[in-house]
Coordinates of C-alpha atoms and ligand atoms in Angstrom, one line a residue:
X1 CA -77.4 125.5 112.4
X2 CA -75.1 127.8 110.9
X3 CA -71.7 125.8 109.9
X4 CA -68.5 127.4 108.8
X5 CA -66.9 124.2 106.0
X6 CA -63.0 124.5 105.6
X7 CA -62.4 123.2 102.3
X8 CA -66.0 123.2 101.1
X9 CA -65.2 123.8 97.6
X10 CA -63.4 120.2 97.9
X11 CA -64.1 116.9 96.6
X12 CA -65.5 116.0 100.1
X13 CA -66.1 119.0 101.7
X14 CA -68.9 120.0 98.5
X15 CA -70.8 116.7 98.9
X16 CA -71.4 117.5 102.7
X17 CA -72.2 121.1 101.6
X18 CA -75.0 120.1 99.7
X19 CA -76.0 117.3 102.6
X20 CA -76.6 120.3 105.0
X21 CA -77.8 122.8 103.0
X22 CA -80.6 120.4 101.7
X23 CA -81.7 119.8 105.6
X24 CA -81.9 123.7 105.7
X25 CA -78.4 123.9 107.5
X26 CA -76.3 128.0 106.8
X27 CA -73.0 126.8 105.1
X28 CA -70.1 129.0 104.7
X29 CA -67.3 128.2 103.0
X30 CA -63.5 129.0 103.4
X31 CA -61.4 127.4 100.8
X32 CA -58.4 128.9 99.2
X33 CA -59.2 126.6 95.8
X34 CA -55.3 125.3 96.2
X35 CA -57.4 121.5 95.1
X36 CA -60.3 123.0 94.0
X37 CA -62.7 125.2 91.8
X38 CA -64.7 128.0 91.7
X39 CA -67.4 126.1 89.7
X40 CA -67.9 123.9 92.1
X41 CA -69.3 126.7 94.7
X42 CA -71.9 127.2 91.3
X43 CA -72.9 123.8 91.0
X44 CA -73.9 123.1 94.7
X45 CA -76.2 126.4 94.3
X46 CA -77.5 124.5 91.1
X47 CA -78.4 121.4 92.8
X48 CA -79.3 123.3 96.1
X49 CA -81.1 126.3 94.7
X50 CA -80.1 127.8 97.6
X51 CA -76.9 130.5 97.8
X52 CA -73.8 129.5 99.9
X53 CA -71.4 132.3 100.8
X54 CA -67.9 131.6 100.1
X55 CA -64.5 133.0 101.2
X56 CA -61.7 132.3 98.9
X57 CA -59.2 132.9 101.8
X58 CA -56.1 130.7 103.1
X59 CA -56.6 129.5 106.9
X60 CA -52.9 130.1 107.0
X61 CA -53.9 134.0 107.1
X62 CA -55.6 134.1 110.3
X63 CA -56.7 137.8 110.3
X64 CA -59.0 137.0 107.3
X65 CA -60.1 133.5 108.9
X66 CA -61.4 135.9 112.1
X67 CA -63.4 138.3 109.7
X68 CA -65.3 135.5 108.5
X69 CA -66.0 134.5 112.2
X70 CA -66.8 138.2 112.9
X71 CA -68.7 138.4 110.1
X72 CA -70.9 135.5 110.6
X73 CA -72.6 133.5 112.9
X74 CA -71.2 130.0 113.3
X75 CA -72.5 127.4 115.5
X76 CA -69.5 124.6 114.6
X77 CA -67.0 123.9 112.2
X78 CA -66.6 120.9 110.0
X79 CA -62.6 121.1 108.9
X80 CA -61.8 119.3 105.3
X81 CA -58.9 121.4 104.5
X82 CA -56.0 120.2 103.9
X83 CA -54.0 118.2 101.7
X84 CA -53.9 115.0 100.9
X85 CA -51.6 113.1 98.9
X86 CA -49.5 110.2 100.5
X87 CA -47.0 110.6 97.9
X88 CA -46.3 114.3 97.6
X89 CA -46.1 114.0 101.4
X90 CA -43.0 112.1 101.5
X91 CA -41.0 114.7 99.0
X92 CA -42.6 117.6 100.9
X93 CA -43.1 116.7 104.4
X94 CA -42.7 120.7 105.3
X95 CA -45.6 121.4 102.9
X96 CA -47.8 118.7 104.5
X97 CA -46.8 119.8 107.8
X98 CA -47.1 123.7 107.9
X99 CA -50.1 123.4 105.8
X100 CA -52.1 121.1 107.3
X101 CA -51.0 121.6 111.0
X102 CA -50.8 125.5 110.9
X103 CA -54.2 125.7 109.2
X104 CA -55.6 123.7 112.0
X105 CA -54.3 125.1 115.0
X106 CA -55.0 129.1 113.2
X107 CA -58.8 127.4 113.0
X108 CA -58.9 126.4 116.9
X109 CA -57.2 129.6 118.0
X110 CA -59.9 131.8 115.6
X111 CA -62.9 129.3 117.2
X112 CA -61.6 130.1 120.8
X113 CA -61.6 133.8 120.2
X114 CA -64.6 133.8 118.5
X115 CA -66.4 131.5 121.7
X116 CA -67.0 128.6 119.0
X117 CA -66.2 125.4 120.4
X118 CA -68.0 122.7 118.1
X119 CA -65.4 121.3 115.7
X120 CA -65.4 118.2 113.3
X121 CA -62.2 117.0 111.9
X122 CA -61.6 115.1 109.0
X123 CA -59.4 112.0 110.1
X124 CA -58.0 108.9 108.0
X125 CA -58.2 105.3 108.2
X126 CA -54.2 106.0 107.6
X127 CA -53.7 106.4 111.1
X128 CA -54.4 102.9 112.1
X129 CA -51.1 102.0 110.4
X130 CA -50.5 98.4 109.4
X131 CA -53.2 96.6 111.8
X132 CA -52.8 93.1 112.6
X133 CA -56.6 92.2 112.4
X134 CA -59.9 93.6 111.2
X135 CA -62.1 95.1 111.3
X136 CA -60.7 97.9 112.4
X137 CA -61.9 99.3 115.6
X138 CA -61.0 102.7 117.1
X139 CA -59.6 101.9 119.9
X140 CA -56.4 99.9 118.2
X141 CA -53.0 101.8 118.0
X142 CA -52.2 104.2 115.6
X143 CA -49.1 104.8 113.8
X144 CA -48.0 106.9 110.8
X145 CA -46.4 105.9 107.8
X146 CA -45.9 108.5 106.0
X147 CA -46.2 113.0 106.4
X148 CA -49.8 113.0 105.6
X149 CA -50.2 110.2 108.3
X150 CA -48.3 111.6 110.3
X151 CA -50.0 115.2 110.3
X152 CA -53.5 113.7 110.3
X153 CA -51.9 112.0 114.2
X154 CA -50.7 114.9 115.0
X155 CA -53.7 116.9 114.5
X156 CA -56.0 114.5 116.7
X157 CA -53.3 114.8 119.1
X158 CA -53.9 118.5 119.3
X159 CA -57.3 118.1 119.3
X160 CA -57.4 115.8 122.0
X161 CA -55.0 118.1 124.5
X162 CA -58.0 120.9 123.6
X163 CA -60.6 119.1 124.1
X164 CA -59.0 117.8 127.8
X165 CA -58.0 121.7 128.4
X166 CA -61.8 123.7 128.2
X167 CA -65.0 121.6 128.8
X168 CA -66.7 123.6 126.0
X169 CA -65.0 122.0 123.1
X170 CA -67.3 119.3 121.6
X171 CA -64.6 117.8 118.9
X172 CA -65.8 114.8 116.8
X173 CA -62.5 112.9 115.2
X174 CA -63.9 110.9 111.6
X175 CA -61.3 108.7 110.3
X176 CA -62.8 108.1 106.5
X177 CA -61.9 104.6 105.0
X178 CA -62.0 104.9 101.0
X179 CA -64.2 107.5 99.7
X180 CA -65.1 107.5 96.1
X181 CA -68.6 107.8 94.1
X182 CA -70.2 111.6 93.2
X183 CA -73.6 113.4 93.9
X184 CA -76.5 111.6 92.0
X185 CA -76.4 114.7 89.5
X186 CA -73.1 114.1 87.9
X187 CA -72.8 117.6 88.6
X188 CA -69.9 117.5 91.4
X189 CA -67.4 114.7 91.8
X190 CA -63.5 113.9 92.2
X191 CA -61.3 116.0 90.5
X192 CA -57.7 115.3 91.2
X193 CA -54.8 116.9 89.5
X194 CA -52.6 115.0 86.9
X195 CA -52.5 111.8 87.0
X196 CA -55.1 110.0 89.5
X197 CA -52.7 108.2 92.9
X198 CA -56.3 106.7 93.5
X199 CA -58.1 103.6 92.3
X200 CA -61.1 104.8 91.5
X201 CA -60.4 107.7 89.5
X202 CA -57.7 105.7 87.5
X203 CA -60.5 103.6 86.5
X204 CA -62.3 106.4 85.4
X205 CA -59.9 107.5 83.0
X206 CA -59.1 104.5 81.9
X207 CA -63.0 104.0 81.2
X208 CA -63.3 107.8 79.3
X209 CA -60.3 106.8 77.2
X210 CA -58.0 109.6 79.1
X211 CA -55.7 106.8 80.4
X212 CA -54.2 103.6 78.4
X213 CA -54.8 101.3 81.5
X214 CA -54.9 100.4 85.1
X215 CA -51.5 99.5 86.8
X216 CA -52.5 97.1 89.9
X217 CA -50.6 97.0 92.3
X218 CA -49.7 93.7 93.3
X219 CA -51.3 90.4 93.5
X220 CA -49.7 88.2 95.8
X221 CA -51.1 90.0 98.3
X222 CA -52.8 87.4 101.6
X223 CA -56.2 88.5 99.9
X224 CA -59.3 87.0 98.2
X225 CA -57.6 87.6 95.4
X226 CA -54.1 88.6 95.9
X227 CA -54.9 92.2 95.3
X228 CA -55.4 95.0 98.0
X229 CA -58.7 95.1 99.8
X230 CA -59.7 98.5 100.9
X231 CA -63.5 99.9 102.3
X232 CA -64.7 102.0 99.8
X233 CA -67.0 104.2 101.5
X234 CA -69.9 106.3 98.8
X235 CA -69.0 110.2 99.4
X236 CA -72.6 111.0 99.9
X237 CA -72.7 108.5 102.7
X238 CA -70.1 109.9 104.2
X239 CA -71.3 113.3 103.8
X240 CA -74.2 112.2 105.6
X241 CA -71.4 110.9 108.4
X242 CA -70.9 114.8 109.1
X243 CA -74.7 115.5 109.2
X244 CA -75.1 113.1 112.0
X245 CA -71.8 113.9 113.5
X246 CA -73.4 116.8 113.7
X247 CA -76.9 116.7 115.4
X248 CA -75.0 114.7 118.2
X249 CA -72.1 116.6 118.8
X250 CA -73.2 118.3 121.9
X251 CA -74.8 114.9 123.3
X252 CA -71.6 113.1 122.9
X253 CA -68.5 113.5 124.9
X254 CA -66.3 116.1 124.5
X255 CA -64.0 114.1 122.1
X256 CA -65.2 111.3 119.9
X257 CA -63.3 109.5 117.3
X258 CA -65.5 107.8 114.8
X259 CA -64.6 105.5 111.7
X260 CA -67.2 106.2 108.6
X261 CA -66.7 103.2 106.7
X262 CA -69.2 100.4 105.4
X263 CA -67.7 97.5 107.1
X264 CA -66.8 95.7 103.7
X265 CA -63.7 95.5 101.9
X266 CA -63.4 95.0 98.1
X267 CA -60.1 93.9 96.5
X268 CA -59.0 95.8 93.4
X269 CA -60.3 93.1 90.9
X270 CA -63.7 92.9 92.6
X271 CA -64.0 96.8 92.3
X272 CA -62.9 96.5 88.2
X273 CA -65.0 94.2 87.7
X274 CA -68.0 95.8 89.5
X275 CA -67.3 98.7 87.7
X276 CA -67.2 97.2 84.4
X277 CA -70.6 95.9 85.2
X278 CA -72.1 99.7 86.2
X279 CA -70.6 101.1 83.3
X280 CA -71.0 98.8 80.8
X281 CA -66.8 99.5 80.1
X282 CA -64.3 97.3 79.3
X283 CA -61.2 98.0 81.5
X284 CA -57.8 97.4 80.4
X285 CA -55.4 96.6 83.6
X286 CA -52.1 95.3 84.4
X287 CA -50.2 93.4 87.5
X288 CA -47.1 95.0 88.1
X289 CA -45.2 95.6 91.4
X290 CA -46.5 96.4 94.9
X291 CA -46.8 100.2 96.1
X292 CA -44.7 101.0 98.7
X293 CA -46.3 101.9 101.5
X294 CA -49.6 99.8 100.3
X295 CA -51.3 97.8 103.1
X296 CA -52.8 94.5 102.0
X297 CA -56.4 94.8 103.8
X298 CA -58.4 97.6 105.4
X299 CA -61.7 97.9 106.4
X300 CA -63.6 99.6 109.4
X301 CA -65.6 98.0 112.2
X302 CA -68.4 100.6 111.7
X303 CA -70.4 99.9 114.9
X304 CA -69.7 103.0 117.0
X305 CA -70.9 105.4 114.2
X306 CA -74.3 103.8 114.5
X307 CA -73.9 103.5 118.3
X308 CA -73.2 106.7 118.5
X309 CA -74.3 108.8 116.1
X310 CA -76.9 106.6 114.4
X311 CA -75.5 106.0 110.9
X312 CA -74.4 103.8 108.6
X313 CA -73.6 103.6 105.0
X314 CA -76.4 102.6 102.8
X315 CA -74.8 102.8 99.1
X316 CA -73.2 100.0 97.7
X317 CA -70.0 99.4 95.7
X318 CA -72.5 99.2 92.5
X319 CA -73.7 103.0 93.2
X320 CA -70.1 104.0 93.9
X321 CA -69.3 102.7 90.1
X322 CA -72.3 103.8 88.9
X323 CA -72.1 107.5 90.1
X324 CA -68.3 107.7 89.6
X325 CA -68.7 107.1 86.1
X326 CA -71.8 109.2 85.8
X327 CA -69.4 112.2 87.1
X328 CA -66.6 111.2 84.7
X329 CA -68.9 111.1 81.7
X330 CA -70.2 114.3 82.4
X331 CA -67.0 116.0 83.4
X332 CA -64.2 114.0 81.5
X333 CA -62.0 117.1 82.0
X334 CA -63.2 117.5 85.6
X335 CA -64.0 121.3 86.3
X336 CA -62.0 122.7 83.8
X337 CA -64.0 125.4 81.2
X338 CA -65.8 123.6 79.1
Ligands
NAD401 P1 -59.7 118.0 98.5 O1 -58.3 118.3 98.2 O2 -60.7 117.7 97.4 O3 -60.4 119.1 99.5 C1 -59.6 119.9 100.4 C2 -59.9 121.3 100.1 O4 -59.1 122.1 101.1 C3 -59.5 121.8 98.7 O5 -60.6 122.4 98.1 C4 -58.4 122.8 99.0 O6 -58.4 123.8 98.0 C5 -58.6 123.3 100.4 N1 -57.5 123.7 101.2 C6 -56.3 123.1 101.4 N2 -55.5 123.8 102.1 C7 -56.2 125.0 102.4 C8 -55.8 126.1 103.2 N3 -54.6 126.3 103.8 N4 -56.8 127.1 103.3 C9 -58.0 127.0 102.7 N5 -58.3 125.9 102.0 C10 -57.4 124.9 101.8 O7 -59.7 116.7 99.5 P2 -60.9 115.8 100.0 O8 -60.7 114.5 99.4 O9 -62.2 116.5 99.9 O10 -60.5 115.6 101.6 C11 -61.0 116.4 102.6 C12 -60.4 116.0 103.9 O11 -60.6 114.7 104.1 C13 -58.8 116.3 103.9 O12 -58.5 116.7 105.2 C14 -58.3 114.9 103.7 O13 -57.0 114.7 104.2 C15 -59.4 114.0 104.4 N6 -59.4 112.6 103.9 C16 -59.6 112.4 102.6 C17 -59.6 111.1 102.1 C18 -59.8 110.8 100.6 O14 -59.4 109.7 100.2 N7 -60.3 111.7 99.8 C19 -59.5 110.0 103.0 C20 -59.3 110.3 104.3 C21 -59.3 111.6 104.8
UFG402 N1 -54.4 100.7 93.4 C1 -54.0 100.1 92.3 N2 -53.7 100.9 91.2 C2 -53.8 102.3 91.3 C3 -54.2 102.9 92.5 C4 -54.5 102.1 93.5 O1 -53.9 98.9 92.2 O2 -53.5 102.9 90.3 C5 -54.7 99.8 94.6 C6 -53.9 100.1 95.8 O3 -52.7 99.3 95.8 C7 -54.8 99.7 97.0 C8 -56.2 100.1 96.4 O4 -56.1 100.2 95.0 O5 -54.8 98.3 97.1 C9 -56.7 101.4 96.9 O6 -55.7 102.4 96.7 P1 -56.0 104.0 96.8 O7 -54.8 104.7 96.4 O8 -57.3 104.3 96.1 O9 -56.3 104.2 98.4 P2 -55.4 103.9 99.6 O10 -56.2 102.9 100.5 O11 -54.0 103.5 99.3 O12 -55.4 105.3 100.3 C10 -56.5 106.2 100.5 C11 -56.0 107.6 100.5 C12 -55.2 107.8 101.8 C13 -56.1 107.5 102.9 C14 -56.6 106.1 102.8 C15 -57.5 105.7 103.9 O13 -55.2 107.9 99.4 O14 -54.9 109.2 101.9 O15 -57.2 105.9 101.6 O16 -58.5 106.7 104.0 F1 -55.4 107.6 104.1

């Protein structure tokens, strides 16, 4: 199929563009590299040997968004752009909102024109809020916490009104749980900017001697532990999410919303010391105060993504550690020149 990737040149988006190039899928790219970098477009033809044209174009410019539509064939859309980060959200809610929403509807309007109607969107496990139980199922409420949540809700919202107004859309909704891990090769990986809000690239840096130590947040948490339990989810599985997302979006109906998760939560100390174990690295860490905002637990009920789209996550937290730190001691300055 030919498959136009918002955001490919992202930490998510390049894993699933090597996924479907490898299974002999057309990917092109439309990122405007506002999180990302042009080296990573090189390294996926590295590991792919196969070219992947790119448009480094903003999807708030819809003009340019339609050339690339009448300039190539596409068959669907799986939409990663976006930003991302909880924090930032809440001192810029109108940067969250007009990027991420804007974006979004300019990329359903452009489909519509351009009679493509098969559309992926990259949810979050955020939406489910504060839940009361687990696993966490998709049909339990949502609620939004914070502007990222919020324009993640608002999005599937949108989608869902489209998807009720024209029987052609086919729109798959994943909610991801907690991605972390890289491509086998070390070649691609998580890049953030400044200072990691995640756990798993903290611990990176911590392990590559970039960062003193790890602050954890809180442990008198109702937890194994005390400390937050989360589904960390191996990008490459997830990638593989999108493939199968994918084959089955015309079978399915016209909206599905689908966790990708594994099914099992790990608290913070579980994933240090799994981590120390893969890497062979001694990490330095401290308790201080909760996060504001933090949940205590999440993790997915995973059933309906094999249901219904016959996948499930096959790498463990001990490849997550593994290839994280592979990617970190390859790239210890992430994509920046060498
Ligand atoms: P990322 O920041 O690495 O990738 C997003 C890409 O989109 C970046 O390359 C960025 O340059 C590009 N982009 C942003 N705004 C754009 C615009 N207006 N026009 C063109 N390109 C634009 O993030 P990621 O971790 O790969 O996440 C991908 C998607 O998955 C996002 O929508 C994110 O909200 C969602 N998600 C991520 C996580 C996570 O923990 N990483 C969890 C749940 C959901
Ligand atoms: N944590 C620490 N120290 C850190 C960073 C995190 O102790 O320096 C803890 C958190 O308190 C939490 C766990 O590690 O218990 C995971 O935290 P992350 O920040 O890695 O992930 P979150 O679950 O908070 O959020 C992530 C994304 C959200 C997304 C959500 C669900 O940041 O955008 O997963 O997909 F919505």
């Amino acid at each position: 199929m030919d498959i136009l990737v918002t955001g490919g040149a992202g930490y998510i988006g390049s894993h699933t563009t090597i996924e479907l190039v490898n299974e002999g899928h057309n990917v092109v790219i439309v990122d405007n590299l506002s999180n990302s970098n042009k080296l990573v477009i090189d390294r996926i033809e590295e590991i792919t040997g196969k070219s992947v044209t790119s448009y480094f174009i903003d999807l708030l410019n819809k003009d340019e968004l339609d050339k690339v539509f009448k300039n190539n064939h596409i068959d669907a859309v799986i939409h990663f752009a976006g930003f991302k980060a909880v924090g930032e959200s809440v001192a810029l809610p109108l940067k969250y909102y007009s990027n991420n929403l804007v974006s979004t509807l300019n990329l359903c309007e452009v489909m519509e024109e351009n009679d493509v109607y098969n559309l992926i969107f990259s949810s979050s496990a955020t939406v489910y809020g504060k839940p009361e139980s687990f696993p966490i199922k998709e049909t339990f409420s949502t609620k939004a916490y914070n502007p990222y949540g919020r324009s993640k809700l608002i999005i599937e919202e949108i989608l869902m009104d489209l998807s009720h107004s024209n029987e052609k859309w086919n729109i798959t909704l994943l909610r991801y749980f907690n991605p972390v891990g890289a491509h086998a090769s070390g070649e691609i990986g998580e890049d953030p900017n400044g200072t990691p809000n995640n756990l798993m690239p903290y611990i990176t840096q911590v392990a590559v001697g970039k960062l003193q130590e790890l602050n954890v947040f809180g442990d008198d948490y109702d937890t194994v532990d005390g400390t937050g339990v989360r589904d960390y989810i191996h990008v490459v599985d997830l990638a593989k999410g999108h493939l199968k997302a994918l084959e089955n979006i015309e079978a399915n109906d016209r909206l599905e919303i689908v966790n990708l998760g594994t099914g099992e939560g790990y608290s913070v100390k579980q994933v240090i010391e799994a981590f120390q174990e893969a890497s062979g690295q001694h990490i330095n860490y401290k308790i201080v105060d909760r996060r504001p905002g933090d949940v205590a637990t999440s993790y997915a009920d995973p059933t309906k993504a094999y249901e219904k789209l016959g996948w499930k996550a096959e790498k463990d937290i001990n490849d997550m550690c593994r290839d994280s730190w592979n990617w970190q001691q390859k790239n210890p300055n992430g994509y920046e020149e060498k």
